[in-house]
Amino acid sequence: MAKSLSHKQAAQKIQKLIQEIEYHEKKYYVDNNPQISDYEFDILVKELERIESQFPELITPESPTQRVGEQPLEGFVSIEHRTPMLSLDNCYSEEELREFEERIKKIIPAKKIEYVSELKMDGLGISIMYRNGKYSQAVTRGDGFRGDDVTPNVKTIRSLPLVIDNPHEIEVRGEIYLPFKSFKKINQEREKTGEPVFANPRNAASGSLRLLDPKAVASRQLDVVLYSIFIEGEERPSQWENLKTLKKLGFKINTNSLSCANLDEAISFYKEWYERRETLDYDVDGVVIKVNSTEQQKLLGSTAKFPRWSISYKFPARQATTKIKDIIIQVGRTGALTPVAVLEPVSLSGITISSSTLHNQDEIKRKDIRVNDTVLIERSGDVIPKVVSVMKDRRTGIEVKFSFPSECPICHSQAFRPEGEAIYRCTNPSCPAQLKGSLLHFASRRAMNIEGLGWSLVDQLLEKNLVEKIPDLYSLKYEDLVELERMGPKSSENLLDEIEKTKKRDVTRLIYAIGIRYVGERTAQALAIHFENLDALANASVEELTQIEDIGPKVAESVVFFFKQPENKELVSRLKDAGLNFVLKAVEREGEKPLDGQNLVLTGALSSLSREEAKEMIEEMGGKVTSSVSRSTNYVVVGESPGSKLEKAQKLGIPTLNEKEFLKLVKKD
Ligand code: IVH
């Protein structure tokens, strides 16, 4: 190993190692298809470093060991772009997009206009120059005319080739972005050190690119995709060919791009990604639709700001700014006092948001949220909106700090915050707010699914003392209901029918519905599958419970505690007397189907049966198989190598079943 090499041998060895490392870097960072382990890769790099340290004169700036410069920058030098980096015209509807095509057709007589649809990465525009096949300069978009020279920082991006197989002067343009994974990691670290967190990946990418120390930049794990290429004295006939050329030269392009024969295909692309964008590992804020033909692009030209041959068709925004009008306290079914921000209504991803949970006292303190503050709110996916950050520079002095109440706002009992917990709780077990919360939870769609039993009806039932505990629902009479506001004969009958139906529901739902702390749908399902009977569950010990996969001591103790309470013993026995189904699959024996009305999604391969067989089984049991995961999915059945559906299920909190659990649920044994 340590035998000394001649200068010539060293040069050859270095060249060979560089080629090998470049190859594997590309496989790993660009193609997402690593050919060797990280360990084997590290050995190659270490070997290269070792030889380079013996022959420092052989080190070139393009060596993979030279991605991270040693010297911190003193500042950024402003550089003029060779051609302005234009921005893109925006639209938010199909109608506006069709108008874009109308404008094009006025200039281009051609009947057929082809397009390329690309995802609009939410990052920062960058221009990168290569000279003599070597990485030479990277400049931010800046104001479109001039940007900052960030050459050493961009060099740290491992997916970017430092050498390309084309000696001409080449400019490539694209987007620097931060994958969600890196974004989360950065914010976690910042939280630990008490630094303010970044509001979104874009801000984090921008902050990272502007760090003066390339070593710090390297640790941020930025990435870059390219979508434009300009080669001196050469031109390709279309945008699609541009993408192919970029790929051939070793650049990372967004492979989720589509060549479209017409605008309708581009619209389908938009719709598809609007649905699927949650499954991506990076943020996209729309799609960019580009006229494919270079010749047509030239005919169209640009305005002072935008090219006329391209438009960005934006997804509805996920972030917005609004004002906090008030902070109120809501009391949940477990007695938790949750602060909620009352917001000036604002539209976010297509729906109007007028409130947002602030979680707990610590969260308000940490973010320093005050009444009258202007805040940035965010909705990712179908998830409930949250306050991301306070725009402190918009404060005017009328902001008021929130003082957390020491009593329950509903029953005025003392509120108590157990040590080590973030939540204050109302200490009164018969607090009406708790009862109301438990009733609503019991009736909710994913629990016993009592259609029609919502907020206003529950309020009336409590006020008129028609219901004091959950089992009282089963003694409600037509005469009581028909007297209530907005409850005619028809809706009273319907409600009684709905309540009757719950008696036949799956015991899994019942376990979830009775509201044991820490027992969500997934845990309820594990418990139902293990015990097959609610009475058996009620008698289980902590030891027995912790033996079940996925059940830890916290949940086990909570289950045992729940069934020990006299009021819960009474609850269980009264529900049994009312005739509710306590046994797994008992419903089936009565000739009804256990998956009645349930939507299931299959992902990955099951080992003991084909997808078709699984589908048949589900349908036989009354369920439906749907192709994509949404809020109305009841279960996702997960096999070997599951796809993005699993991720989506986890994001939306939809329960998943492995093969064994699935078979237990559907098999008639
Ligand atoms: S093309 C002249 N394609 O969006 C055409 N831009 O709002 C210039 N962007 O400044 C841009 N993804 O930084 C293009 N696939 C994509 C893009 C994209 C993100 C950014 C780019 C541009 C901004 C315009």
mmCIF file of N, CA and C in Angstrom, residues 344-428:
data_model
loop_
_atom_site.group_PDB
_atom_site.id
_atom_site.type_symbol
_atom_site.label_atom_id
_atom_site.label_comp_id
_atom_site.label_asym_id
_atom_site.label_seq_id
_atom_site.Cartn_x
_atom_site.Cartn_y
_atom_site.Cartn_z
ATOM 1 N N GLU A 344 -57.521 36.254 10.791
ATOM 2 C CA GLU A 344 -58.249 36.966 9.762
ATOM 3 C C GLU A 344 -58.344 35.975 8.598
ATOM 4 N N PRO A 345 -59.574 35.667 8.112
ATOM 5 C CA PRO A 345 -59.705 34.600 7.117
ATOM 6 C C PRO A 345 -58.815 34.834 5.899
ATOM 7 N N VAL A 346 -58.183 33.761 5.444
ATOM 8 C CA VAL A 346 -57.272 33.874 4.311
ATOM 9 C C VAL A 346 -57.370 32.583 3.508
ATOM 10 N N SER A 347 -57.210 32.699 2.187
ATOM 11 C CA SER A 347 -57.350 31.505 1.360
ATOM 12 C C SER A 347 -55.998 30.806 1.214
ATOM 13 N N LEU A 348 -56.035 29.506 1.438
ATOM 14 C CA LEU A 348 -54.799 28.726 1.398
ATOM 15 C C LEU A 348 -55.085 27.402 0.710
ATOM 16 N N SER A 349 -54.292 27.038 -0.263
ATOM 17 C CA SER A 349 -54.522 25.869 -1.136
ATOM 18 C C SER A 349 -56.009 25.634 -1.370
ATOM 19 N N GLY A 350 -56.696 26.695 -1.729
ATOM 20 C CA GLY A 350 -58.070 26.540 -2.166
ATOM 21 C C GLY A 350 -59.123 26.551 -1.064
ATOM 22 N N ILE A 351 -58.742 26.587 0.223
ATOM 23 C CA ILE A 351 -59.783 26.682 1.240
ATOM 24 C C ILE A 351 -59.542 27.883 2.151
ATOM 25 N N THR A 352 -60.617 28.342 2.780
ATOM 26 C CA THR A 352 -60.471 29.509 3.643
ATOM 27 C C THR A 352 -60.094 29.069 5.048
ATOM 28 N N ILE A 353 -59.055 29.654 5.556
ATOM 29 C CA ILE A 353 -58.565 29.300 6.882
ATOM 30 C C ILE A 353 -58.904 30.443 7.832
ATOM 31 N N SER A 354 -59.538 30.126 8.961
ATOM 32 C CA SER A 354 -59.818 31.205 9.906
ATOM 33 C C SER A 354 -59.336 30.874 11.311
ATOM 34 N N SER A 355 -58.755 29.691 11.492
ATOM 35 C CA SER A 355 -58.151 29.409 12.789
ATOM 36 C C SER A 355 -57.011 28.422 12.609
ATOM 37 N N SER A 356 -56.159 28.369 13.602
ATOM 38 C CA SER A 356 -55.032 27.454 13.532
ATOM 39 C C SER A 356 -54.612 27.093 14.950
ATOM 40 N N THR A 357 -54.346 25.816 15.171
ATOM 41 C CA THR A 357 -53.943 25.437 16.526
ATOM 42 C C THR A 357 -52.552 26.001 16.827
ATOM 43 N N LEU A 358 -52.358 26.394 18.077
ATOM 44 C CA LEU A 358 -51.025 26.858 18.484
ATOM 45 C C LEU A 358 -50.380 25.816 19.389
ATOM 46 N N HIS A 359 -50.997 24.651 19.473
ATOM 47 C CA HIS A 359 -50.493 23.486 20.210
ATOM 48 C C HIS A 359 -50.465 23.631 21.731
ATOM 49 N N ASN A 360 -49.572 24.467 22.244
ATOM 50 C CA ASN A 360 -49.455 24.568 23.700
ATOM 51 C C ASN A 360 -48.723 25.855 24.097
ATOM 52 N N GLN A 361 -48.617 26.029 25.393
ATOM 53 C CA GLN A 361 -48.020 27.249 25.923
ATOM 54 C C GLN A 361 -46.563 27.441 25.457
ATOM 55 N N ASP A 362 -45.814 26.327 25.468
ATOM 56 C CA ASP A 362 -44.397 26.432 25.098
ATOM 57 C C ASP A 362 -44.223 26.883 23.657
ATOM 58 N N GLU A 363 -45.099 26.377 22.804
ATOM 59 C CA GLU A 363 -45.031 26.715 21.386
ATOM 60 C C GLU A 363 -45.260 28.227 21.198
ATOM 61 N N ILE A 364 -46.214 28.777 21.945
ATOM 62 C CA ILE A 364 -46.506 30.208 21.845
ATOM 63 C C ILE A 364 -45.296 31.014 22.302
ATOM 64 N N LYS A 365 -44.678 30.523 23.345
ATOM 65 C CA LYS A 365 -43.505 31.211 23.894
ATOM 66 C C LYS A 365 -42.337 31.124 22.920
ATOM 67 N N ARG A 366 -42.111 29.915 22.414
ATOM 68 C CA ARG A 366 -40.961 29.677 21.546
ATOM 69 C C ARG A 366 -41.044 30.539 20.291
ATOM 70 N N LYS A 367 -42.244 30.626 19.725
ATOM 71 C CA LYS A 367 -42.387 31.414 18.502
ATOM 72 C C LYS A 367 -42.723 32.869 18.813
ATOM 73 N N ASP A 368 -42.904 33.173 20.091
ATOM 74 C CA ASP A 368 -43.275 34.514 20.541
ATOM 75 C C ASP A 368 -44.490 35.037 19.764
ATOM 76 N N ILE A 369 -45.561 34.252 19.833
ATOM 77 C CA ILE A 369 -46.781 34.597 19.098
ATOM 78 C C ILE A 369 -47.655 35.494 19.956
ATOM 79 N N ARG A 370 -48.063 36.642 19.434
ATOM 80 C CA ARG A 370 -48.902 37.575 20.184
ATOM 81 C C ARG A 370 -50.167 37.916 19.400
ATOM 82 N N VAL A 371 -51.205 38.307 20.133
ATOM 83 C CA VAL A 371 -52.438 38.745 19.475
ATOM 84 C C VAL A 371 -52.099 40.009 18.671
ATOM 85 N N ASN A 372 -52.639 40.106 17.472
ATOM 86 C CA ASN A 372 -52.385 41.195 16.512
ATOM 87 C C ASN A 372 -51.115 41.005 15.677
ATOM 88 N N ASP A 373 -50.389 39.936 15.926
ATOM 89 C CA ASP A 373 -49.199 39.678 15.119
ATOM 90 C C ASP A 373 -49.592 39.308 13.686
ATOM 91 N N THR A 374 -48.724 39.654 12.739
ATOM 92 C CA THR A 374 -48.863 39.137 11.382
ATOM 93 C C THR A 374 -48.032 37.868 11.322
ATOM 94 N N VAL A 375 -48.650 36.792 10.825
ATOM 95 C CA VAL A 375 -47.943 35.512 10.847
ATOM 96 C C VAL A 375 -47.947 34.845 9.482
ATOM 97 N N LEU A 376 -46.970 33.968 9.304
ATOM 98 C CA LEU A 376 -46.919 33.150 8.104
ATOM 99 C C LEU A 376 -47.579 31.821 8.467
ATOM 100 N N ILE A 377 -48.633 31.445 7.723
ATOM 101 C CA ILE A 377 -49.244 30.155 8.012
ATOM 102 C C ILE A 377 -49.055 29.220 6.830
ATOM 103 N N GLU A 378 -49.148 27.935 7.115
ATOM 104 C CA GLU A 378 -48.823 26.947 6.091
ATOM 105 C C GLU A 378 -49.746 25.750 6.205
ATOM 106 N N ARG A 379 -50.102 25.191 5.073
ATOM 107 C CA ARG A 379 -50.855 23.956 5.034
ATOM 108 C C ARG A 379 -50.094 23.035 4.131
ATOM 109 N N SER A 380 -49.544 21.953 4.664
ATOM 110 C CA SER A 380 -48.870 21.051 3.726
ATOM 111 C C SER A 380 -49.741 19.830 3.565
ATOM 112 N N GLY A 381 -50.023 19.492 2.341
ATOM 113 C CA GLY A 381 -50.916 18.380 2.059
ATOM 114 C C GLY A 381 -52.299 18.702 2.578
ATOM 115 N N ASP A 382 -52.952 17.668 3.100
ATOM 116 C CA ASP A 382 -54.296 17.904 3.601
ATOM 117 C C ASP A 382 -54.226 18.273 5.075
ATOM 118 N N VAL A 383 -53.006 18.494 5.551
ATOM 119 C CA VAL A 383 -52.824 18.670 6.985
ATOM 120 C C VAL A 383 -53.368 20.016 7.453
ATOM 121 N N ILE A 384 -53.762 20.029 8.721
ATOM 122 C CA ILE A 384 -54.309 21.223 9.360
ATOM 123 C C ILE A 384 -53.288 22.370 9.282
ATOM 124 N N PRO A 385 -53.766 23.588 9.075
ATOM 125 C CA PRO A 385 -52.814 24.690 8.943
ATOM 126 C C PRO A 385 -52.068 24.963 10.255
ATOM 127 N N LYS A 386 -50.848 25.451 10.109
ATOM 128 C CA LYS A 386 -50.097 25.797 11.310
ATOM 129 C C LYS A 386 -49.406 27.148 11.135
ATOM 130 N N VAL A 387 -49.117 27.783 12.258
ATOM 131 C CA VAL A 387 -48.386 29.043 12.211
ATOM 132 C C VAL A 387 -46.908 28.700 12.104
ATOM 133 N N VAL A 388 -46.282 29.121 11.017
ATOM 134 C CA VAL A 388 -44.875 28.800 10.816
ATOM 135 C C VAL A 388 -43.999 29.776 11.583
ATOM 136 N N SER A 389 -44.271 31.073 11.400
ATOM 137 C CA SER A 389 -43.438 32.049 12.091
ATOM 138 C C SER A 389 -44.155 33.390 12.183
ATOM 139 N N VAL A 390 -43.638 34.217 13.083
ATOM 140 C CA VAL A 390 -44.198 35.550 13.275
ATOM 141 C C VAL A 390 -43.357 36.531 12.469
ATOM 142 N N MET A 391 -44.017 37.437 11.753
ATOM 143 C CA MET A 391 -43.265 38.441 11.006
ATOM 144 C C MET A 391 -43.038 39.623 11.945
ATOM 145 N N LYS A 392 -41.936 39.506 12.675
ATOM 146 C CA LYS A 392 -41.723 40.462 13.771
ATOM 147 C C LYS A 392 -41.500 41.881 13.273
ATOM 148 N N ASP A 393 -40.944 42.012 12.057
ATOM 149 C CA ASP A 393 -40.697 43.374 11.576
ATOM 150 C C ASP A 393 -41.977 44.083 11.168
ATOM 151 N N ARG A 394 -43.105 43.348 11.216
ATOM 152 C CA ARG A 394 -44.371 44.021 10.912
ATOM 153 C C ARG A 394 -45.088 44.458 12.186
ATOM 154 N N ARG A 395 -44.422 44.294 13.330
ATOM 155 C CA ARG A 395 -45.082 44.676 14.586
ATOM 156 C C ARG A 395 -45.203 46.195 14.678
ATOM 157 N N THR A 396 -46.333 46.638 15.241
ATOM 158 C CA THR A 396 -46.545 48.083 15.328
ATOM 159 C C THR A 396 -46.637 48.560 16.771
ATOM 160 N N GLY A 397 -46.588 47.644 17.698
ATOM 161 C CA GLY A 397 -46.674 48.057 19.103
ATOM 162 C C GLY A 397 -48.014 47.707 19.732
ATOM 163 N N ILE A 398 -48.994 47.315 18.901
ATOM 164 C CA ILE A 398 -50.295 46.986 19.490
ATOM 165 C C ILE A 398 -50.418 45.489 19.782
ATOM 166 N N GLU A 399 -49.311 44.756 19.631
ATOM 167 C CA GLU A 399 -49.368 43.319 19.857
ATOM 168 C C GLU A 399 -49.430 43.026 21.360
ATOM 169 N N VAL A 400 -50.227 42.018 21.692
ATOM 170 C CA VAL A 400 -50.405 41.709 23.110
ATOM 171 C C VAL A 400 -49.954 40.285 23.386
ATOM 172 N N LYS A 401 -49.106 40.142 24.401
ATOM 173 C CA LYS A 401 -48.643 38.798 24.772
ATOM 174 C C LYS A 401 -49.807 38.013 25.353
ATOM 175 N N PHE A 402 -49.790 36.726 25.158
ATOM 176 C CA PHE A 402 -50.902 35.897 25.628
ATOM 177 C C PHE A 402 -50.548 35.287 26.973
ATOM 178 N N SER A 403 -51.455 35.448 27.946
ATOM 179 C CA SER A 403 -51.145 34.758 29.205
ATOM 180 C C SER A 403 -52.066 33.558 29.346
ATOM 181 N N PHE A 404 -51.437 32.440 29.573
ATOM 182 C CA PHE A 404 -52.165 31.176 29.583
ATOM 183 C C PHE A 404 -53.038 31.096 30.834
ATOM 184 N N PRO A 405 -54.320 30.735 30.689
ATOM 185 C CA PRO A 405 -55.207 30.724 31.855
ATOM 186 C C PRO A 405 -54.859 29.594 32.822
ATOM 187 N N SER A 406 -55.175 29.814 34.105
ATOM 188 C CA SER A 406 -54.880 28.760 35.072
ATOM 189 C C SER A 406 -56.128 27.933 35.352
ATOM 190 N N GLU A 407 -57.244 28.276 34.670
ATOM 191 C CA GLU A 407 -58.443 27.469 34.866
ATOM 192 C C GLU A 407 -59.093 27.098 33.539
ATOM 193 N N CYS A 408 -59.938 26.084 33.593
ATOM 194 C CA CYS A 408 -60.648 25.631 32.392
ATOM 195 C C CYS A 408 -61.666 26.702 32.003
ATOM 196 N N PRO A 409 -61.650 27.185 30.788
ATOM 197 C CA PRO A 409 -62.568 28.262 30.412
ATOM 198 C C PRO A 409 -64.030 27.799 30.378
ATOM 199 N N ILE A 410 -64.269 26.499 30.404
ATOM 200 C CA ILE A 410 -65.644 26.002 30.316
ATOM 201 C C ILE A 410 -66.245 25.788 31.709
ATOM 202 N N CYS A 411 -65.551 25.002 32.554
ATOM 203 C CA CYS A 411 -66.163 24.688 33.849
ATOM 204 C C CYS A 411 -65.470 25.424 34.998
ATOM 205 N N HIS A 412 -64.420 26.162 34.670
ATOM 206 C CA HIS A 412 -63.676 26.964 35.645
ATOM 207 C C HIS A 412 -62.992 26.161 36.739
ATOM 208 N N SER A 413 -62.831 24.869 36.517
ATOM 209 C CA SER A 413 -62.022 24.100 37.468
ATOM 210 C C SER A 413 -60.561 24.457 37.212
ATOM 211 N N GLN A 414 -59.732 24.094 38.178
ATOM 212 C CA GLN A 414 -58.324 24.422 38.025
ATOM 213 C C GLN A 414 -57.700 23.628 36.872
ATOM 214 N N ALA A 415 -56.830 24.284 36.126
ATOM 215 C CA ALA A 415 -56.101 23.578 35.079
ATOM 216 C C ALA A 415 -54.760 23.155 35.654
ATOM 217 N N PHE A 416 -54.274 21.998 35.218
ATOM 218 C CA PHE A 416 -53.053 21.463 35.807
ATOM 219 C C PHE A 416 -52.117 20.989 34.704
ATOM 220 N N ARG A 417 -50.858 21.363 34.844
ATOM 221 C CA ARG A 417 -49.888 20.915 33.849
ATOM 222 C C ARG A 417 -48.943 19.924 34.511
ATOM 223 N N PRO A 418 -49.103 18.626 34.231
ATOM 224 C CA PRO A 418 -48.242 17.642 34.876
ATOM 225 C C PRO A 418 -46.779 17.892 34.508
ATOM 226 N N GLU A 419 -45.891 17.559 35.423
ATOM 227 C CA GLU A 419 -44.476 17.804 35.174
ATOM 228 C C GLU A 419 -44.015 17.035 33.932
ATOM 229 N N GLY A 420 -43.203 17.676 33.144
ATOM 230 C CA GLY A 420 -42.665 17.013 31.952
ATOM 231 C C GLY A 420 -43.629 17.013 30.782
ATOM 232 N N GLU A 421 -44.838 17.520 30.963
ATOM 233 C CA GLU A 421 -45.774 17.568 29.846
ATOM 234 C C GLU A 421 -45.963 18.999 29.371
ATOM 235 N N ALA A 422 -46.380 19.150 28.120
ATOM 236 C CA ALA A 422 -46.515 20.496 27.565
ATOM 237 C C ALA A 422 -47.935 21.020 27.713
ATOM 238 N N ILE A 423 -48.849 20.129 28.077
ATOM 239 C CA ILE A 423 -50.279 20.459 28.015
ATOM 240 C C ILE A 423 -50.893 20.677 29.390
ATOM 241 N N TYR A 424 -51.659 21.740 29.502
ATOM 242 C CA TYR A 424 -52.494 21.943 30.685
ATOM 243 C C TYR A 424 -53.768 21.142 30.502
ATOM 244 N N ARG A 425 -54.281 20.545 31.596
ATOM 245 C CA ARG A 425 -55.542 19.819 31.500
ATOM 246 C C ARG A 425 -56.530 20.297 32.537
ATOM 247 N N CYS A 426 -57.800 20.244 32.152
ATOM 248 C CA CYS A 426 -58.871 20.550 33.087
ATOM 249 C C CYS A 426 -58.970 19.370 34.044
ATOM 250 N N THR A 427 -59.067 19.659 35.355
ATOM 251 C CA THR A 427 -59.008 18.566 36.330
ATOM 252 C C THR A 427 -60.387 17.982 36.668
ATOM 253 N N ASN A 428 -61.431 18.505 36.021
ATOM 254 C CA ASN A 428 -62.781 18.059 36.345
ATOM 255 C C ASN A 428 -63.248 16.990 35.345
#
